[in-house]
Structures are given as structure tokens and as C-alpha cells.
């Protein structure tokens, strides 16, 4: 990505800002600040970002073991994509959350093809990958803020008609499902995302403690950027 990192600044008490003239949302997040990571800013935070992602993606429902080396390669590649986006949230100097995204036509075949088969143009869709928040900072609206800030960023151009993301589907009786686990569906709906029942797919990886890869079902959520409601 050619763009440099956005200046790190505290989020204002009346909303969240990506640029000085772009306010998003109206829920204060206290001292949390958000940075767009690219170039030297990403290079200096790459290891920390990889560690954060592995900590959260190792939890249910992902159960993804991963490796720091792979994460760093993946994130560097994402940042180099035209339109690739990496946002990180900081509590003082500690990274506590992050979100990634890219134009859908530059994503994995497993993510892009289901939309093509449903007659959707992947060039007009921005795909948010993972939004990860440390357990210590959940329930404060940080993940929601990152999605809103990401939307604000991509609305700045005329390319994208909608935004989308995928959700890993695990059975309700999965042996590693925490008793207190709740999907964030309600929060996504409040942001205007709606399930895309005609679009479905799978992603394969080896769960932590397993020896073989298995295909995980995906369901997709979408939102029209023009109307702010489900695509």
C-alpha cells in the first residue's frame, strides 16, 4: 500500500474519526485510539499485530493455531494490495484490537467465488476479513468502531457499492464451544448488515489439537454502502 499510516490520535468524546473531517458513530471509546497501519507504521507493529491475531483466532469459533511467521507474511501481503486496509486500536501503547479488509476481487477464491456464483460483482464489494478484540477489551464497542471506521474509509471513493464479511458456522453442540459464547449477530444487524442467504462457502484449516484440515462452513453478511442497509 502506498499510503502512509494515518496519524494516531485519541478518539474524540463525541465520536470516532479516521480523518479530521470524517466522523463515524457517536459512541465514545475513552482513550482508545485507532491507526491505519501501512508502510513503516505496519513494519514497526507487524509482530505485535500477528501476536494479537493469533491470540484471538486461537479462540472459538476459529480455533486456528497459525504461526507468527505466516501471519506476518499474510499481513504484509494484504498491506501491499491496492485497496488493502489494516486498522489497529490502541489502549495507550498496547494494541488491543484490529480489523483487516480488501476489495473482494483480490481475496481468496473461496471467498470471492460464492459471490460470483450468486451473480454479484466482486469488484464492487469491499470484504472485511477479521475483526479481533482482546477479551480484556470486549463489550466496549471497539470492534464495532473499527468496522464503522473501515466503512468510512471505503466510502471515500466511488468504487464500492457494498461491504461484506464471512462468519464461521460452528454447531451449537461443538465440544469446544464455551458455555457463555454468543455470536455477535445482534451487533452486526445494528450496523446495518444482513445475512446473505443465497451465498455460502467453506474455508479449510486444521483446528488446534486436530491433525487434519476440515472444511468450515461460511455464511456471509452484506451491507449496501449507498443505503446503509443489508445488500
Coordinates of N, CA and C in Angstrom, one line a residue:
X1 N 0.8 -1.2 0.0 CA 0.0 0.0 0.0 C 0.9 1.2 0.0
X2 N 0.6 2.2 -0.9 CA 1.4 3.3 -1.0 C 1.1 4.4 0.1
X3 N -0.1 4.4 0.6 CA -0.5 5.4 1.6 C 0.3 5.1 2.9
X4 N 0.7 6.2 3.6 CA 1.3 6.1 4.9 C 0.3 5.9 6.0
X5 N 0.7 5.6 7.2 CA -0.2 5.4 8.3 C -0.9 6.7 8.6
X6 N -2.1 6.6 9.0 CA -2.8 7.8 9.4 C -2.3 8.2 10.8
X7 N -2.3 9.5 11.1 CA -1.9 10.0 12.4 C -2.6 9.3 13.5
X8 N -1.9 8.9 14.6 CA -2.6 8.3 15.7 C -3.0 9.4 16.6
X9 N -4.3 9.4 16.9 CA -4.9 10.5 17.8 C -6.0 9.9 18.6
X10 N -6.2 10.4 19.8 CA -7.3 9.9 20.6 C -8.6 10.1 19.9
X11 N -9.5 9.2 20.1 CA -10.9 9.4 19.6 C -11.6 10.4 20.3
X12 N -12.3 11.4 19.6 CA -12.9 12.5 20.3 C -14.1 12.0 21.2
X13 N -14.5 12.8 22.2 CA -15.6 12.3 23.1 C -16.9 12.2 22.4
X14 N -17.1 12.8 21.2 CA -18.4 12.8 20.5 C -18.4 11.9 19.3
X15 N -17.4 11.0 19.2 CA -17.4 10.1 18.0 C -16.0 9.6 17.7
X16 N -15.9 8.9 16.6 CA -14.7 8.3 16.2 C -14.2 8.9 14.8
X17 N -13.0 9.2 14.7 CA -12.5 9.9 13.5 C -11.4 9.1 12.8
X18 N -11.4 9.0 11.5 CA -10.3 8.5 10.7 C -9.5 9.6 10.1
X19 N -10.2 10.6 9.6 CA -9.6 11.9 9.2 C -10.3 13.0 10.0
X20 N -9.6 14.1 10.0 CA -10.2 15.3 10.8 C -11.6 15.6 10.4
X21 N -12.0 15.4 9.1 CA -13.3 15.8 8.7 C -14.3 14.7 8.5
X22 N -13.9 13.5 9.0 CA -14.8 12.3 8.9 C -15.1 11.7 10.2
X23 N -16.3 12.0 10.7 CA -16.8 11.5 12.0 C -17.6 10.2 11.7
X24 N -17.4 9.2 12.6 CA -18.1 8.0 12.4 C -18.7 7.6 13.7
X25 N -20.0 7.4 13.8 CA -20.6 6.9 15.0 C -20.7 7.9 16.1
X26 N -21.3 7.6 17.2 CA -21.5 8.6 18.3 C -21.3 7.9 19.6
X27 N -20.5 6.8 19.7 CA -20.3 6.2 21.0 C -18.8 6.4 21.4
X28 N -18.6 7.1 22.5 CA -17.2 7.4 23.0 C -16.5 6.1 23.4
X29 N -15.2 6.1 23.1 CA -14.4 5.0 23.4 C -13.3 5.4 24.4
X30 N -13.4 6.5 25.1 CA -12.4 6.9 26.0 C -11.1 7.2 25.4
X31 N -10.0 6.5 26.0 CA -8.7 6.8 25.5 C -8.2 5.9 24.3
X32 N -9.1 5.1 23.8 CA -8.7 4.2 22.7 C -8.5 5.1 21.5
X33 N -7.4 4.8 20.8 CA -7.1 5.5 19.5 C -7.0 4.4 18.4
X34 N -7.2 4.9 17.2 CA -7.2 4.0 16.0 C -6.2 4.5 15.0
X35 N -5.4 3.6 14.5 CA -4.4 3.9 13.5 C -4.6 3.0 12.3
X36 N -4.4 3.5 11.1 CA -4.3 2.7 9.9 C -2.9 2.3 9.7
X37 N -2.6 1.0 9.6 CA -1.2 0.5 9.6 C -0.8 0.2 8.1
X38 N 0.2 0.9 7.7 CA 0.8 0.6 6.3 C 2.2 1.1 6.4
X39 N 3.0 0.6 5.4 CA 4.4 1.1 5.3 C 5.2 0.9 6.5
X40 N 5.9 2.0 6.9 CA 6.8 1.8 8.1 C 6.0 1.6 9.4
X41 N 4.8 2.2 9.4 CA 3.9 2.0 10.6 C 3.6 0.6 10.8
X42 N 3.3 -0.1 9.7 CA 2.9 -1.5 9.8 C 4.2 -2.3 10.1
X43 N 5.3 -2.0 9.5 CA 6.5 -2.8 9.8 C 6.9 -2.7 11.2
X44 N 6.7 -1.6 11.9 CA 7.0 -1.5 13.3 C 6.1 -2.2 14.2
X45 N 4.9 -2.5 13.7 CA 3.9 -3.1 14.5 C 3.5 -4.6 14.1
X46 N 4.2 -5.1 13.1 CA 3.9 -6.3 12.5 C 3.9 -7.5 13.4
X47 N 4.9 -7.6 14.2 CA 5.0 -8.7 15.2 C 3.9 -8.6 16.2
X48 N 3.6 -7.4 16.7 CA 2.6 -7.2 17.7 C 1.2 -7.5 17.1
X49 N 1.0 -7.1 15.9 CA -0.3 -7.4 15.2 C -0.5 -8.9 15.0
X50 N 0.6 -9.6 14.7 CA 0.5 -11.1 14.5 C 0.2 -11.8 15.8
X51 N 0.8 -11.3 16.9 CA 0.5 -12.0 18.2 C -0.9 -11.7 18.6
X52 N -1.4 -10.5 18.4 CA -2.8 -10.2 18.7 C -3.8 -11.1 17.9
X53 N -3.6 -11.2 16.6 CA -4.4 -12.0 15.8 C -4.4 -13.5 16.2
X54 N -3.2 -14.0 16.5 CA -3.1 -15.4 16.9 C -3.8 -15.7 18.2
X55 N -3.7 -14.8 19.1 CA -4.4 -14.9 20.4 C -5.9 -15.0 20.3
X56 N -6.5 -14.2 19.4 CA -7.9 -14.2 19.3 C -8.4 -15.3 18.3
X57 N -7.7 -15.5 17.2 CA -8.1 -16.5 16.3 C -7.9 -17.9 16.8
X58 N -7.1 -18.1 17.9 CA -7.0 -19.4 18.5 C -8.2 -19.7 19.4
X59 N -9.1 -18.8 19.6 CA -10.3 -19.0 20.4 C -11.4 -19.5 19.5
X60 N -12.5 -20.0 20.2 CA -13.7 -20.4 19.5 C -14.4 -19.1 18.9
X61 N -14.9 -19.1 17.7 CA -15.1 -20.2 16.8 C -14.0 -20.6 15.8
X62 N -12.9 -19.8 15.8 CA -11.9 -20.0 14.8 C -11.1 -21.3 15.1
X63 N -10.6 -21.4 16.4 CA -9.7 -22.5 16.8 C -8.6 -22.7 15.8
X64 N -8.0 -21.5 15.4 CA -7.0 -21.5 14.4 C -5.6 -21.4 15.1
X65 N -4.7 -22.4 14.9 CA -3.4 -22.4 15.6 C -2.5 -21.4 14.9
X66 N -2.3 -21.4 13.6 CA -1.5 -20.5 12.9 C -0.1 -20.4 13.3
X67 N 0.7 -19.4 12.8 CA 2.0 -19.2 13.2 C 2.4 -17.8 13.0
X68 N 3.3 -17.2 13.8 CA 3.6 -15.8 13.7 C 4.2 -15.5 12.3
X69 N 5.1 -16.5 11.8 CA 5.7 -16.2 10.5 C 4.7 -16.1 9.4
X70 N 3.7 -17.0 9.4 CA 2.6 -17.0 8.4 C 1.8 -15.7 8.5
X71 N 1.4 -15.3 9.7 CA 0.7 -14.1 10.0 C 1.4 -12.9 9.4
X72 N 2.7 -12.8 9.7 CA 3.4 -11.6 9.2 C 3.5 -11.6 7.7
X73 N 3.6 -12.8 7.0 CA 3.6 -12.8 5.6 C 2.3 -12.4 5.0
X74 N 1.2 -12.9 5.7 CA -0.2 -12.6 5.2 C -0.4 -11.1 5.4
X75 N -0.1 -10.6 6.5 CA -0.4 -9.1 6.7 C 0.4 -8.2 5.8
X76 N 1.7 -8.6 5.6 CA 2.5 -7.8 4.6 C 1.9 -7.9 3.2
X77 N 1.4 -9.0 2.8 CA 0.8 -9.2 1.5 C -0.5 -8.4 1.4
X78 N -1.3 -8.4 2.5 CA -2.5 -7.7 2.5 C -2.3 -6.2 2.4
X79 N -1.3 -5.7 3.1 CA -1.0 -4.3 3.1 C -0.5 -3.8 1.7
X80 N 0.1 -4.7 0.9 CA 0.6 -4.4 -0.4 C -0.5 -4.3 -1.5
X81 N -1.7 -4.9 -1.2 CA -2.7 -4.9 -2.2 C -3.3 -3.5 -2.4
X82 N -3.6 -3.1 -3.6 CA -4.3 -1.9 -3.8 C -5.6 -1.9 -3.2
X83 N -5.9 -1.0 -2.2 CA -7.1 -1.1 -1.5 C -7.1 -1.9 -0.2
X84 N -6.0 -2.6 0.1 CA -5.9 -3.3 1.3 C -6.0 -2.4 2.5
X85 N -6.6 -2.8 3.6 CA -6.8 -2.0 4.8 C -6.5 -2.8 6.0
X86 N -5.7 -2.2 6.9 CA -5.4 -2.7 8.2 C -5.6 -1.6 9.2
X87 N -6.5 -1.8 10.2 CA -6.7 -0.8 11.2 C -6.4 -1.5 12.6
X88 N -5.8 -0.7 13.5 CA -5.5 -1.2 14.8 C -6.0 -0.2 15.9
X89 N -6.4 -0.7 17.0 CA -6.9 0.1 18.1 C -5.9 -0.1 19.2
X90 N -5.6 1.0 19.9 CA -4.6 1.0 21.0 C -5.2 1.6 22.2
X91 N -4.9 0.9 23.3 CA -5.2 1.5 24.7 C -3.8 1.9 25.2
X92 N -3.6 3.2 25.2 CA -2.3 3.7 25.5 C -1.4 3.2 24.4
X93 N -0.3 2.4 24.8 CA 0.6 1.9 23.8 C 0.4 0.5 23.4
X94 N -0.7 -0.1 24.0 CA -0.9 -1.5 23.8 C -2.0 -1.7 22.7
X95 N -1.7 -2.6 21.7 CA -2.6 -2.9 20.7 C -3.6 -3.9 21.2
X96 N -4.9 -3.5 21.2 CA -6.0 -4.3 21.8 C -7.0 -4.9 20.8
X97 N -7.0 -4.4 19.6 CA -7.9 -4.8 18.5 C -7.4 -4.5 17.2
X98 N -7.9 -5.2 16.2 CA -7.5 -4.9 14.8 C -8.6 -5.4 13.8
X99 N -8.6 -4.8 12.7 CA -9.5 -5.2 11.6 C -8.8 -5.1 10.3
X100 N -9.1 -6.1 9.4 CA -8.5 -6.1 8.1 C -9.5 -6.2 7.0
X101 N -9.2 -5.8 5.8 CA -10.1 -5.8 4.7 C -9.4 -5.6 3.4
X102 N -10.1 -5.9 2.3 CA -9.6 -5.8 0.9 C -10.7 -5.8 -0.1
X103 N -10.5 -5.3 -1.3 CA -11.5 -5.5 -2.3 C -11.7 -7.0 -2.6
X104 N -13.0 -7.4 -2.7 CA -13.3 -8.8 -2.8 C -12.7 -9.4 -4.0
X105 N -12.4 -8.7 -5.1 CA -11.8 -9.3 -6.3 C -10.4 -9.6 -6.1
X106 N -9.8 -9.2 -4.9 CA -8.4 -9.5 -4.6 C -8.3 -10.5 -3.5
X107 N -9.5 -11.1 -3.1 CA -9.5 -12.0 -2.0 C -9.3 -13.5 -2.5
X108 N -9.3 -14.4 -1.5 CA -9.2 -15.8 -1.9 C -10.3 -16.3 -2.7
X109 N -10.1 -17.3 -3.6 CA -11.1 -17.8 -4.4 C -12.3 -18.3 -3.6
X110 N -12.0 -18.9 -2.4 CA -13.1 -19.4 -1.6 C -14.0 -18.3 -1.0
X111 N -13.5 -17.1 -1.0 CA -14.4 -16.0 -0.5 C -15.0 -15.3 -1.7
X112 N -14.3 -15.2 -2.8 CA -14.8 -14.4 -4.0 C -15.8 -15.2 -4.8
X113 N -15.5 -16.5 -5.0 CA -16.4 -17.3 -5.9 C -17.8 -17.4 -5.5
X114 N -18.2 -17.6 -4.2 CA -19.6 -17.6 -3.8 C -20.4 -16.4 -4.2
X115 N -19.7 -15.2 -4.2 CA -20.4 -14.0 -4.7 C -20.6 -14.0 -6.2
X116 N -19.6 -14.5 -6.9 CA -19.7 -14.5 -8.4 C -20.8 -15.5 -8.8
X117 N -20.9 -16.7 -8.1 CA -21.9 -17.6 -8.4 C -23.3 -17.1 -8.1
X118 N -23.4 -16.2 -7.2 CA -24.7 -15.5 -6.9 C -25.0 -14.3 -7.8
X119 N -24.1 -14.1 -8.8 CA -24.4 -13.0 -9.7 C -23.9 -11.6 -9.2
X120 N -23.0 -11.6 -8.2 CA -22.6 -10.4 -7.6 C -21.2 -10.0 -8.2
X121 N -20.9 -8.8 -8.4 CA -19.7 -8.3 -9.0 C -18.7 -8.1 -7.9
X122 N -17.6 -8.9 -7.7 CA -16.7 -8.7 -6.6 C -15.9 -7.4 -6.7
X123 N -15.8 -6.8 -7.8 CA -15.1 -5.6 -7.9 C -15.8 -4.4 -7.2
X124 N -17.1 -4.6 -6.9 CA -17.9 -3.5 -6.3 C -18.1 -3.8 -4.8
X125 N -17.4 -4.8 -4.3 CA -17.6 -5.2 -2.9 C -16.3 -5.1 -2.1
X126 N -16.4 -4.5 -0.9 CA -15.2 -4.5 0.0 C -15.4 -5.6 1.0
X127 N -14.4 -6.4 1.2 CA -14.6 -7.6 2.1 C -13.8 -7.4 3.3
X128 N -14.4 -7.3 4.5 CA -13.7 -7.2 5.8 C -13.4 -8.7 6.2
X129 N -12.1 -8.9 6.5 CA -11.6 -10.2 6.9 C -12.0 -10.5 8.3
X130 N -11.0 -10.2 9.2 CA -11.2 -10.5 10.6 C -11.3 -9.2 11.4
X131 N -12.2 -9.1 12.4 CA -12.1 -8.1 13.4 C -11.9 -8.8 14.7
X132 N -10.7 -8.5 15.3 CA -10.2 -9.3 16.5 C -10.1 -8.3 17.7
X133 N -10.6 -8.6 18.8 CA -10.5 -7.8 20.0 C -10.1 -8.7 21.2
X134 N -9.1 -8.2 22.0 CA -8.7 -9.0 23.1 C -9.8 -9.1 24.1
X135 N -9.9 -10.2 24.9 CA -11.0 -10.4 25.8 C -11.1 -9.3 26.8
X136 N -10.0 -8.7 27.2 CA -10.0 -7.6 28.2 C -10.7 -6.4 27.7
X137 N -10.9 -6.2 26.4 CA -11.4 -5.0 25.9 C -12.7 -5.2 25.1
X138 N -13.3 -6.4 25.3 CA -14.6 -6.7 24.6 C -15.8 -6.0 25.4
X139 N -16.8 -5.8 24.6 CA -18.0 -5.2 25.3 C -17.9 -3.7 25.4
X140 N -16.9 -3.1 24.7 CA -16.8 -1.6 24.8 C -17.0 -1.0 23.4
X141 N -17.5 -1.7 22.4 CA -17.8 -1.2 21.1 C -16.6 -1.0 20.2
X142 N -15.4 -1.5 20.6 CA -14.2 -1.3 19.8 C -14.3 -2.0 18.5
X143 N -14.7 -3.2 18.4 CA -14.9 -3.9 17.2 C -15.9 -3.2 16.2
X144 N -17.0 -2.8 16.8 CA -18.0 -2.0 16.0 C -17.4 -0.8 15.5
X145 N -16.6 -0.1 16.3 CA -16.0 1.2 15.8 C -15.0 0.9 14.7
X146 N -14.2 -0.2 14.8 CA -13.3 -0.5 13.7 C -14.0 -0.7 12.4
X147 N -15.2 -1.5 12.4 CA -16.0 -1.7 11.2 C -16.5 -0.3 10.7
X148 N -17.0 0.5 11.5 CA -17.5 1.8 11.1 C -16.4 2.7 10.5
X149 N -15.2 2.7 11.1 CA -14.1 3.5 10.6 C -13.7 2.9 9.2
X150 N -13.7 1.6 9.1 CA -13.3 1.0 7.8 C -14.4 1.3 6.8
X151 N -15.6 1.3 7.1 CA -16.7 1.7 6.2 C -16.5 3.2 5.7
X152 N -16.2 4.0 6.7 CA -16.0 5.5 6.4 C -14.8 5.6 5.4
X153 N -13.8 4.8 5.6 CA -12.6 4.9 4.7 C -13.0 4.5 3.3
X154 N -13.7 3.4 3.1 CA -14.0 2.9 1.7 C -15.1 3.7 1.1
X155 N -15.9 4.4 1.9 CA -17.0 5.3 1.3 C -16.3 6.5 0.6
X156 N -15.0 6.8 0.9 CA -14.3 7.9 0.4 C -14.2 7.9 -1.1
X157 N -14.2 6.7 -1.7 CA -14.2 6.5 -3.2 C -15.5 6.1 -3.7
X158 N -15.6 6.0 -5.0 CA -16.9 5.6 -5.6 C -16.9 4.2 -6.1
X159 N -15.9 3.4 -5.7 CA -15.8 2.1 -6.3 C -16.7 1.1 -5.7
X160 N -16.9 1.1 -4.4 CA -17.6 0.0 -3.7 C -19.1 0.4 -3.5
X161 N -19.9 -0.6 -3.9 CA -21.4 -0.4 -3.7 C -21.8 -1.0 -2.4
X162 N -21.0 -2.0 -1.9 CA -21.4 -2.7 -0.6 C -20.2 -3.2 0.1
X163 N -20.4 -3.6 1.4 CA -19.4 -4.2 2.2 C -19.9 -5.6 2.6
X164 N -19.0 -6.5 2.9 CA -19.4 -7.9 3.3 C -18.3 -8.5 4.2
X165 N -18.7 -9.5 4.9 CA -17.8 -10.3 5.6 C -18.4 -11.7 5.8
X166 N -17.5 -12.7 6.2 CA -18.0 -14.0 6.4 C -17.9 -14.4 7.8
X167 N -18.8 -15.3 8.2 CA -18.9 -15.8 9.6 C -18.7 -17.4 9.6
X168 N -17.8 -17.8 10.4 CA -17.6 -19.3 10.6 C -18.8 -19.9 11.3
X169 N -19.3 -20.9 10.8 CA -20.5 -21.6 11.4 C -20.0 -22.8 12.1
X170 N -20.2 -22.8 13.4 CA -19.9 -24.0 14.2 C -21.3 -24.5 14.8
X171 N -21.3 -25.8 15.1 CA -22.5 -26.4 15.7 C -22.7 -25.9 17.1
X172 N -23.9 -25.8 17.5 CA -24.3 -25.4 18.9 C -23.8 -26.4 19.9
X173 N -23.5 -27.6 19.5 CA -23.1 -28.6 20.5 C -21.6 -28.9 20.3
X174 N -20.8 -28.0 19.6 CA -19.4 -28.2 19.4 C -18.7 -28.4 20.8
X175 N -17.9 -29.5 20.9 CA -17.2 -29.7 22.2 C -16.4 -28.6 22.8
X176 N -15.9 -27.7 21.9 CA -15.1 -26.6 22.4 C -15.8 -25.3 22.4
X177 N -17.1 -25.3 22.3 CA -17.9 -24.1 22.4 C -18.1 -23.7 23.8
X178 N -17.6 -22.5 24.2 CA -17.8 -22.1 25.6 C -19.2 -21.9 26.0
X179 N -19.6 -22.2 27.2 CA -21.0 -22.1 27.6 C -21.5 -20.7 27.4
X180 N -20.6 -19.7 27.7 CA -21.1 -18.3 27.6 C -21.0 -17.7 26.2
X181 N -20.6 -18.5 25.2 CA -20.4 -17.9 23.9 C -21.7 -17.4 23.3
X182 N -21.6 -16.2 22.7 CA -22.7 -15.7 22.0 C -22.2 -15.1 20.7
X183 N -22.9 -15.3 19.6 CA -22.4 -14.7 18.3 C -22.7 -13.2 18.4
X184 N -21.9 -12.5 17.6 CA -22.2 -11.0 17.6 C -23.2 -10.6 16.6
X185 N -24.1 -11.5 16.2 CA -25.1 -11.2 15.2 C -25.9 -9.9 15.4
X186 N -26.3 -9.7 16.7 CA -27.1 -8.5 17.0 C -26.3 -7.2 16.7
X187 N -25.0 -7.2 17.1 CA -24.2 -6.0 16.8 C -24.1 -5.8 15.3
X188 N -23.9 -6.8 14.5 CA -23.8 -6.7 13.1 C -25.1 -6.1 12.5
X189 N -26.2 -6.6 13.0 CA -27.5 -6.1 12.5 C -27.7 -4.6 12.8
X190 N -27.2 -4.2 14.0 CA -27.4 -2.8 14.4 C -26.5 -1.9 13.5
X191 N -25.5 -2.5 12.9 CA -24.6 -1.7 12.0 C -25.2 -1.7 10.5
X192 N -26.3 -2.5 10.4 CA -27.0 -2.5 9.1 C -26.6 -3.7 8.2
X193 N -25.9 -4.7 8.7 CA -25.5 -5.8 8.0 C -26.7 -6.8 8.0
X194 N -26.9 -7.6 6.9 CA -27.9 -8.6 6.9 C -27.3 -9.9 6.3
X195 N -27.8 -11.0 6.7 CA -27.4 -12.3 6.2 C -27.7 -12.3 4.7
X196 N -26.8 -13.0 3.9 CA -27.0 -13.2 2.5 C -27.3 -14.7 2.3
X197 N -28.6 -15.1 2.4 CA -29.0 -16.5 2.5 C -28.6 -17.2 1.2
X198 N -28.5 -16.5 0.1 CA -28.2 -17.2 -1.2 C -26.7 -17.4 -1.4
X199 N -25.9 -16.9 -0.5 CA -24.4 -17.0 -0.7 C -23.9 -17.8 0.5
X200 N -23.1 -18.9 0.2 CA -22.5 -19.7 1.2 C -21.2 -20.3 0.7
X201 N -20.3 -20.7 1.6 CA -19.0 -21.2 1.1 C -18.3 -22.0 2.3
X202 N -17.1 -22.3 2.1 CA -16.3 -23.0 3.1 C -14.9 -22.5 3.0
X203 N -14.2 -22.6 4.2 CA -12.8 -22.4 4.3 C -12.2 -23.6 5.1
X204 N -11.0 -24.0 4.7 CA -10.4 -25.2 5.3 C -9.1 -24.9 6.1
X205 N -9.0 -25.4 7.3 CA -7.8 -25.3 8.0 C -7.8 -26.4 9.1
X206 N -6.7 -26.6 9.7 CA -6.6 -27.6 10.8 C -6.8 -27.0 12.1
X207 N -7.9 -27.4 12.8 CA -8.2 -26.8 14.1 C -7.1 -27.1 15.0
X208 N -6.9 -26.3 16.0 CA -5.9 -26.6 17.1 C -6.3 -27.9 17.7
X209 N -5.2 -28.7 17.9 CA -5.4 -30.1 18.5 C -5.8 -31.1 17.5
X210 N -6.2 -30.7 16.3 CA -6.5 -31.7 15.3 C -5.3 -32.0 14.4
X211 N -5.4 -33.1 13.6 CA -4.2 -33.5 12.8 C -4.5 -33.2 11.3
X212 N -5.8 -33.1 10.9 CA -6.1 -32.9 9.5 C -7.0 -31.7 9.3
X213 N -6.9 -31.1 8.2 CA -7.7 -30.0 7.8 C -9.2 -30.4 7.6
X214 N -10.1 -29.6 8.0 CA -11.5 -29.8 7.7 C -12.1 -28.6 7.1
X215 N -13.2 -28.7 6.3 CA -13.8 -27.6 5.7 C -14.8 -27.0 6.7
X216 N -14.7 -25.7 6.9 CA -15.6 -25.0 7.8 C -16.7 -24.2 7.0
X217 N -18.0 -24.4 7.3 CA -19.0 -23.7 6.5 C -18.9 -22.2 6.9
X218 N -19.2 -21.4 5.8 CA -19.2 -19.9 6.0 C -20.6 -19.4 5.6
X219 N -21.1 -18.4 6.3 CA -22.2 -17.7 5.9 C -21.8 -16.2 5.8
X220 N -22.4 -15.5 4.9 CA -21.9 -14.2 4.6 C -23.0 -13.1 5.0
X221 N -22.4 -12.0 5.4 CA -23.3 -10.8 5.7 C -22.9 -9.7 4.8
X222 N -23.9 -8.9 4.4 CA -23.6 -7.8 3.5 C -24.4 -6.5 3.9
X223 N -23.9 -5.4 3.3 CA -24.5 -4.1 3.6 C -24.3 -3.2 2.4
X224 N -25.3 -2.5 2.0 CA -25.2 -1.6 0.9 C -24.6 -0.3 1.5
X225 N -23.5 0.2 0.9 CA -22.9 1.4 1.3 C -23.7 2.7 0.9
X226 N -24.6 2.5 -0.1 CA -25.4 3.6 -0.6 C -26.5 3.9 0.4
X227 N -27.2 2.8 0.9 CA -28.3 3.0 1.7 C -28.1 2.7 3.1
X228 N -27.0 2.0 3.5 CA -26.7 1.7 4.8 C -27.5 0.5 5.4
X229 N -28.2 -0.2 4.5 CA -28.9 -1.4 4.9 C -28.4 -2.6 4.2
X230 N -28.9 -3.7 4.6 CA -28.4 -5.0 4.0 C -28.5 -5.0 2.5
X231 N -27.4 -5.6 1.9 CA -27.2 -5.5 0.5 C -28.3 -6.5 -0.2

